[in-house]
Amino acid sequence: HILLVKRKASPGKGLLALPGGFLEQGETIVNGIVRELVEETEIGLGFNILKGNIKSIKVFDHPDRSLRGRTITHAGFIPLMFNKLPEVKGSDDAEHAYWVPLGKIESLSDMFFEDHYSLIKWFTKVG
């Protein structure tokens, strides 16, 4: 499964996306990744558990990856090895948050905001 959100506002209102956002002043990339994940999904896991499970971080920096202008993304991959998926709820910039089976991602490819489907493919080797 992969955790997705439905965007609440423009740009991309109603589209699927990975949870995320922008860094705050003085914030590290790792802390920003976890903070945005918690803010948008209210995931039922502690900050330090999420932070400790980050397996990799990749920079996505294609100049044309966003209609909002030059946007460089540091995306984190946080695999969770639990028998039960943590509860999530859309919050902040996310209208909804939910777990989607990895096998369904390709069929949803045209419903993603900007290049988020490509980010998922890179981390999971889907498609």
Coordinates of C-alpha atoms in Angstrom, one line a residue:
H1 CA 0.0 0.0 0.0
I2 CA 1.0 3.6 -0.5
L3 CA -0.4 6.6 1.4
L4 CA -2.0 9.2 -0.8
V5 CA -3.9 12.4 -0.3
K6 CA -6.6 14.1 -2.3
R7 CA -5.7 17.8 -2.7
K8 CA -8.1 20.2 -1.1
A9 CA -7.1 23.4 -2.9
S10 CA -5.6 24.7 -6.1
P11 CA -3.3 24.0 -7.7
G12 CA -4.4 20.4 -8.3
K13 CA -7.6 20.5 -6.3
G14 CA -9.2 17.1 -6.3
L15 CA -6.1 15.3 -7.7
L16 CA -4.2 12.5 -6.0
A17 CA -0.8 13.4 -4.5
L18 CA 1.8 12.2 -2.2
P19 CA 1.6 14.0 1.2
G20 CA 4.0 16.9 1.3
G21 CA 4.6 20.6 1.2
F22 CA 7.2 23.3 1.8
L23 CA 10.0 23.6 4.4
E24 CA 9.7 26.0 7.2
Q25 CA 12.6 28.4 8.0
G26 CA 15.3 26.6 9.9
E27 CA 13.8 23.2 9.3
T28 CA 15.8 20.2 8.0
I29 CA 14.6 18.3 5.0
V30 CA 14.1 15.1 7.1
N31 CA 12.1 17.0 9.7
G32 CA 10.1 18.7 7.0
I33 CA 9.2 15.4 5.3
V34 CA 7.9 14.0 8.5
R35 CA 6.1 17.1 9.6
E36 CA 4.2 17.4 6.3
L37 CA 3.3 13.7 6.4
V38 CA 1.9 14.1 9.9
E39 CA 0.1 17.4 9.1
E40 CA -1.6 16.2 6.0
T41 CA -2.5 12.6 7.1
E42 CA -2.7 12.6 10.9
I43 CA -0.9 9.3 10.6
G44 CA -1.2 7.3 13.8
L45 CA 2.5 7.0 14.4
G46 CA 5.0 9.1 16.3
F47 CA 7.3 11.6 14.7
N48 CA 10.4 9.7 15.8
I49 CA 9.1 6.4 14.5
L50 CA 8.4 7.9 11.1
K51 CA 11.8 9.7 11.1
G52 CA 13.6 6.5 12.0
N53 CA 12.0 4.5 9.2
I54 CA 13.1 6.8 6.4
K55 CA 14.9 4.5 4.0
S56 CA 15.9 7.0 1.3
I57 CA 15.5 10.6 0.1
K58 CA 15.7 11.5 -3.5
V59 CA 15.8 15.0 -5.1
F60 CA 13.4 15.6 -8.1
D61 CA 14.6 18.8 -9.8
H62 CA 13.5 18.7 -13.5
P63 CA 13.0 22.4 -14.4
D64 CA 9.5 21.7 -15.9
R65 CA 8.2 19.4 -13.2
S66 CA 5.7 21.9 -11.8
L67 CA 3.3 24.5 -13.3
R68 CA 4.0 26.6 -10.2
G69 CA 7.5 27.5 -11.4
R70 CA 10.9 26.1 -10.4
T71 CA 10.1 23.6 -7.7
I72 CA 12.7 21.2 -6.3
T73 CA 11.3 18.3 -4.3
H74 CA 13.1 16.2 -1.7
A75 CA 10.9 13.1 -1.4
G76 CA 11.3 10.6 1.3
F77 CA 10.5 6.9 1.2
I78 CA 9.3 5.5 4.5
P79 CA 8.4 1.8 4.3
L80 CA 6.4 0.6 7.3
M81 CA 6.6 -3.0 8.3
F82 CA 3.5 -3.4 10.4
N83 CA 0.8 -6.1 10.2
K84 CA -1.9 -3.3 10.2
L85 CA -1.8 0.0 8.3
P86 CA -1.8 3.0 10.6
E87 CA -5.0 5.0 10.7
V88 CA -4.9 8.2 8.6
K89 CA -7.2 11.2 8.1
G90 CA -7.0 14.1 5.6
S91 CA -6.0 17.3 7.3
D92 CA -4.3 20.7 6.5
D93 CA -3.9 20.8 2.7
A94 CA -5.4 17.3 2.2
E95 CA -9.2 16.7 1.7
H96 CA -8.7 13.0 2.2
A97 CA -5.9 10.6 3.1
Y98 CA -6.0 6.9 2.4
W99 CA -4.0 3.8 1.7
V100 CA -4.1 2.5 -1.8
P101 CA -2.9 -0.9 -2.8
L102 CA 0.3 -0.6 -4.8
G103 CA -1.3 -2.7 -7.6
K104 CA -3.9 0.0 -8.2
I105 CA -1.5 2.9 -8.7
E106 CA -0.9 2.4 -12.4
S107 CA -4.7 2.5 -13.1
L108 CA -4.9 5.8 -11.3
S109 CA -1.9 7.4 -13.1
D110 CA -4.0 10.1 -14.9
M111 CA -5.5 11.3 -11.6
F112 CA -2.2 12.4 -10.0
F113 CA -1.0 16.0 -9.4
E114 CA 1.9 17.1 -11.6
D115 CA 4.7 14.4 -11.5
H116 CA 3.7 12.6 -8.3
Y117 CA 3.0 9.4 -10.3
S118 CA 6.5 9.5 -11.6
L119 CA 7.8 9.9 -8.0
I120 CA 5.9 6.8 -6.9
K121 CA 7.3 4.9 -9.9
W122 CA 10.8 5.9 -9.0
F123 CA 10.5 4.7 -5.4
T124 CA 8.5 1.5 -6.1
K125 CA 9.6 0.6 -9.6
V126 CA 5.9 0.4 -10.6
G127 CA 5.1 0.6 -14.3

